mmCIF file of C-alpha atoms in Angstrom:
data_model
loop_
_atom_site.group_PDB
_atom_site.id
_atom_site.type_symbol
_atom_site.label_atom_id
_atom_site.label_comp_id
_atom_site.label_asym_id
_atom_site.label_seq_id
_atom_site.Cartn_x
_atom_site.Cartn_y
_atom_site.Cartn_z
ATOM 1 C CA MET A 40 -0.100 0.101 0.140
ATOM 2 C CA SER A 41 1.135 3.262 -0.901
ATOM 3 C CA ILE A 42 0.223 6.341 1.251
ATOM 4 C CA ALA A 43 1.054 10.071 0.372
ATOM 5 C CA ARG A 44 0.666 12.910 2.487
ATOM 6 C CA ILE A 45 0.384 16.084 0.521
ATOM 7 C CA GLN A 46 -0.298 20.060 1.222
ATOM 8 C CA PRO A 47 -3.977 20.910 -0.428
ATOM 9 C CA THR A 48 -2.662 23.169 -3.185
ATOM 10 C CA VAL A 49 -3.529 22.948 -7.007
ATOM 11 C CA THR A 50 0.079 22.290 -7.648
ATOM 12 C CA ALA A 51 0.326 19.566 -5.287
ATOM 13 C CA ALA A 52 -2.499 17.925 -6.703
ATOM 14 C CA CYS A 53 -1.397 17.787 -10.288
ATOM 15 C CA VAL A 54 1.646 16.477 -9.209
ATOM 16 C CA LEU A 55 0.164 13.918 -7.384
ATOM 17 C CA SER A 56 -2.260 13.106 -10.243
ATOM 18 C CA SER A 57 0.518 12.864 -12.654
ATOM 19 C CA THR A 58 2.282 10.495 -10.474
ATOM 20 C CA ILE A 59 -0.307 8.334 -10.053
ATOM 21 C CA LYS A 60 -1.193 8.243 -13.885
ATOM 22 C CA HIS A 61 2.120 7.690 -14.547
ATOM 23 C CA HIS A 62 2.542 4.832 -11.568
ATOM 24 C CA PHE A 63 -0.585 3.114 -13.014
ATOM 25 C CA ASN A 64 -0.276 3.582 -16.478
ATOM 26 C CA LEU A 65 -3.495 5.500 -16.783
ATOM 27 C CA THR A 66 -4.670 7.417 -19.476
ATOM 28 C CA SER A 67 -7.774 9.004 -17.260
ATOM 29 C CA LEU A 68 -8.089 9.623 -13.575
ATOM 30 C CA HIS A 69 -11.192 9.605 -11.443
ATOM 31 C CA LEU A 70 -10.854 9.060 -7.818
ATOM 32 C CA PRO A 71 -13.744 8.192 -5.535
ATOM 33 C CA THR A 72 -15.205 10.597 -3.439
ATOM 34 C CA ASN A 73 -13.605 8.997 -0.377
ATOM 35 C CA HIS A 74 -10.141 9.728 -1.726
ATOM 36 C CA SER A 75 -9.330 6.014 -1.836
ATOM 37 C CA ALA A 76 -8.981 3.609 -4.723
ATOM 38 C CA ALA A 77 -7.940 0.106 -6.086
ATOM 39 C CA PHE A 78 -6.424 -0.054 -9.251
ATOM 40 C CA ARG A 79 -5.728 -3.332 -11.006
ATOM 41 C CA ARG A 80 -2.987 -3.399 -14.149
ATOM 42 C CA GLN A 81 -2.064 -6.961 -15.591
ATOM 43 C CA ARG A 82 -4.089 -8.492 -12.458
ATOM 44 C CA ILE A 83 -1.961 -7.133 -9.954
ATOM 45 C CA LYS A 84 -4.295 -5.445 -7.616
ATOM 46 C CA ARG A 85 -2.601 -2.065 -6.013
ATOM 47 C CA ASN A 86 -4.350 0.097 -3.289
ATOM 48 C CA LEU A 87 -3.672 3.696 -3.121
ATOM 49 C CA THR A 88 -4.948 5.750 -0.140
ATOM 50 C CA LEU A 89 -4.661 9.447 -0.252
ATOM 51 C CA SER A 90 -4.578 11.449 2.825
ATOM 52 C CA MET A 91 -5.129 15.344 2.361
ATOM 53 C CA SER A 92 -4.906 17.460 5.630
ATOM 54 C CA ALA A 93 -3.428 20.689 6.400
ATOM 55 C CA THR A 94 -0.671 20.454 8.764
ATOM 56 C CA SER A 95 -1.469 21.719 12.174
ATOM 57 C CA VAL A 96 -0.310 25.412 13.070
ATOM 58 C CA PRO A 97 1.268 25.308 16.046
ATOM 59 C CA ASP A 98 1.172 28.284 18.606
ATOM 60 C CA PRO A 99 2.681 31.571 17.753
ATOM 61 C CA LEU A 100 6.295 31.819 18.899
ATOM 62 C CA GLU A 101 7.116 34.356 21.120
ATOM 63 C CA ILE A 102 10.238 36.483 19.991
ATOM 64 C CA CYS A 103 11.917 39.585 21.148
ATOM 65 C CA VAL A 104 13.428 41.853 18.539
ATOM 66 C CA LYS A 105 15.131 44.684 18.390
ATOM 67 C CA ALA A 106 13.098 47.773 18.219
ATOM 68 C CA SER A 107 13.614 50.900 15.639
ATOM 69 C CA VAL A 108 15.717 53.656 17.201
ATOM 70 C CA THR A 109 13.156 56.286 15.507
ATOM 71 C CA VAL A 110 10.041 54.362 15.374
ATOM 72 C CA PRO A 111 9.434 52.234 18.698
ATOM 73 C CA ASP A 112 7.044 49.724 16.998
ATOM 74 C CA LYS A 113 8.902 48.971 13.994
ATOM 75 C CA LEU A 114 11.793 46.465 13.488
ATOM 76 C CA GLY A 115 15.193 47.862 13.883
ATOM 77 C CA ASP A 116 18.298 47.351 11.926
ATOM 78 C CA CYS A 117 19.633 43.924 13.390
ATOM 79 C CA PRO A 118 20.440 41.474 10.712
ATOM 80 C CA PHE A 119 20.404 38.934 13.587
ATOM 81 C CA CYS A 120 16.630 39.500 14.472
ATOM 82 C CA GLN A 121 16.088 39.350 10.581
ATOM 83 C CA ARG A 122 17.539 36.474 10.043
ATOM 84 C CA VAL A 123 15.329 34.486 12.598
ATOM 85 C CA LEU A 124 12.397 36.448 11.048
ATOM 86 C CA LEU A 125 13.151 35.340 7.522
ATOM 87 C CA THR A 126 13.654 31.945 8.433
ATOM 88 C CA LEU A 127 10.371 32.168 10.456
ATOM 89 C CA GLU A 128 8.727 33.406 7.106
ATOM 90 C CA GLU A 129 10.099 31.090 4.901
ATOM 91 C CA LYS A 130 9.176 28.046 7.204
ATOM 92 C CA ASN A 131 5.400 29.757 7.502
ATOM 93 C CA LEU A 132 5.735 29.622 11.286
ATOM 94 C CA PRO A 133 3.297 32.370 13.119
ATOM 95 C CA TYR A 134 5.120 34.140 15.964
ATOM 96 C CA ASP A 135 4.364 36.890 18.264
ATOM 97 C CA MET A 136 7.051 39.848 18.061
ATOM 98 C CA LYS A 137 7.741 41.698 21.094
ATOM 99 C CA PHE A 138 9.841 45.088 20.227
ATOM 100 C CA VAL A 139 12.489 45.622 22.934
ATOM 101 C CA ASP A 140 14.278 49.261 23.160
ATOM 102 C CA LEU A 141 18.152 48.366 23.276
ATOM 103 C CA GLY A 142 18.805 52.133 24.452
ATOM 104 C CA ASN A 143 16.242 51.640 27.205
ATOM 105 C CA LYS A 144 15.835 48.030 28.159
ATOM 106 C CA PRO A 145 12.599 47.090 29.932
ATOM 107 C CA GLU A 146 12.993 44.859 33.220
ATOM 108 C CA TRP A 147 10.741 42.313 31.935
ATOM 109 C CA PHE A 148 13.011 41.815 29.323
ATOM 110 C CA LEU A 149 16.063 41.345 31.375
ATOM 111 C CA LYS A 150 14.483 38.934 33.392
ATOM 112 C CA LEU A 151 14.438 36.518 30.500
ATOM 113 C CA ASN A 152 17.664 37.047 29.165
ATOM 114 C CA ALA A 153 20.336 38.727 31.399
ATOM 115 C CA GLU A 154 22.719 39.608 28.797
ATOM 116 C CA GLY A 155 20.011 41.819 27.341
ATOM 117 C CA LYS A 156 20.544 40.649 23.651
ATOM 118 C CA VAL A 157 18.245 40.055 20.951
ATOM 119 C CA PRO A 158 16.883 38.032 19.319
ATOM 120 C CA VAL A 159 15.589 35.726 22.091
ATOM 121 C CA ILE A 160 12.958 33.361 21.140
ATOM 122 C CA LYS A 161 10.869 30.676 23.290
ATOM 123 C CA PHE A 162 10.884 27.408 22.837
ATOM 124 C CA GLU A 163 8.074 25.419 25.213
ATOM 125 C CA GLU A 164 9.149 26.942 28.295
ATOM 126 C CA ASN A 165 12.544 27.933 27.613
ATOM 127 C CA TRP A 166 13.926 31.442 26.231
ATOM 128 C CA VAL A 167 16.807 30.681 23.352
ATOM 129 C CA SER A 168 19.210 33.730 22.636
ATOM 130 C CA ASP A 169 21.308 33.709 19.593
ATOM 131 C CA SER A 170 20.473 33.704 15.948
ATOM 132 C CA ASP A 171 22.699 30.718 14.844
ATOM 133 C CA VAL A 172 21.243 28.456 18.159
ATOM 134 C CA ILE A 173 17.739 29.647 16.855
ATOM 135 C CA THR A 174 17.960 29.299 13.317
ATOM 136 C CA GLN A 175 19.435 25.344 13.786
ATOM 137 C CA ALA A 176 16.644 24.769 16.609
ATOM 138 C CA LEU A 177 14.067 26.231 13.992
ATOM 139 C CA GLU A 178 15.464 23.846 11.544
ATOM 140 C CA GLU A 179 15.557 20.669 13.945
ATOM 141 C CA LYS A 180 11.947 20.899 14.916
ATOM 142 C CA PHE A 181 10.092 21.936 11.790
ATOM 143 C CA PRO A 182 12.484 20.443 8.969
ATOM 144 C CA ASP A 183 9.895 21.639 6.231
ATOM 145 C CA PRO A 184 10.770 23.603 4.104
ATOM 146 C CA PRO A 185 14.621 22.815 4.466
ATOM 147 C CA LEU A 186 16.560 25.662 4.733
ATOM 148 C CA ALA A 187 19.934 24.074 5.814
ATOM 149 C CA ILE A 188 22.641 23.961 3.575
ATOM 150 C CA PRO A 189 22.947 20.537 2.446
ATOM 151 C CA PRO A 190 26.449 18.799 3.383
ATOM 152 C CA GLU A 191 27.837 18.060 -0.104
ATOM 153 C CA LYS A 192 27.486 21.993 -1.047
ATOM 154 C CA ALA A 193 29.052 22.981 2.375
ATOM 155 C CA SER A 194 32.608 24.445 2.252
ATOM 156 C CA VAL A 195 34.998 25.363 4.761
#
């Protein structure tokens, strides 16, 4: 039995349809309404189960980032914060951003991170700092889509 899990998009459905047609040597494909079908080819019975469901969206991750010096409710010029935010965006992860004025660090922020550096993100009940550590943790916890450099492409 073959099981395929796909995101419910038009592109994915077309690719899956083409794959099924190729795999079973079919010219036309009509799936029943229950999305489960048995195909026959040369007296060989093959079962295909298709499960289409959107992945569950996790709760928004809390992240503290540098606030702009001129506009306190806007993102500041910190490339480390921007790197983590870009990673969250590329992985389509929801997040709740808290802006921190680094010139006048609030007491609640210093309780989370005694060093007073940004970005800081909350994983489960722990606050993690350092953009390298955060992006690595995001890659391990949410592997799709993969953003890490493949080992064969990496160089020293």
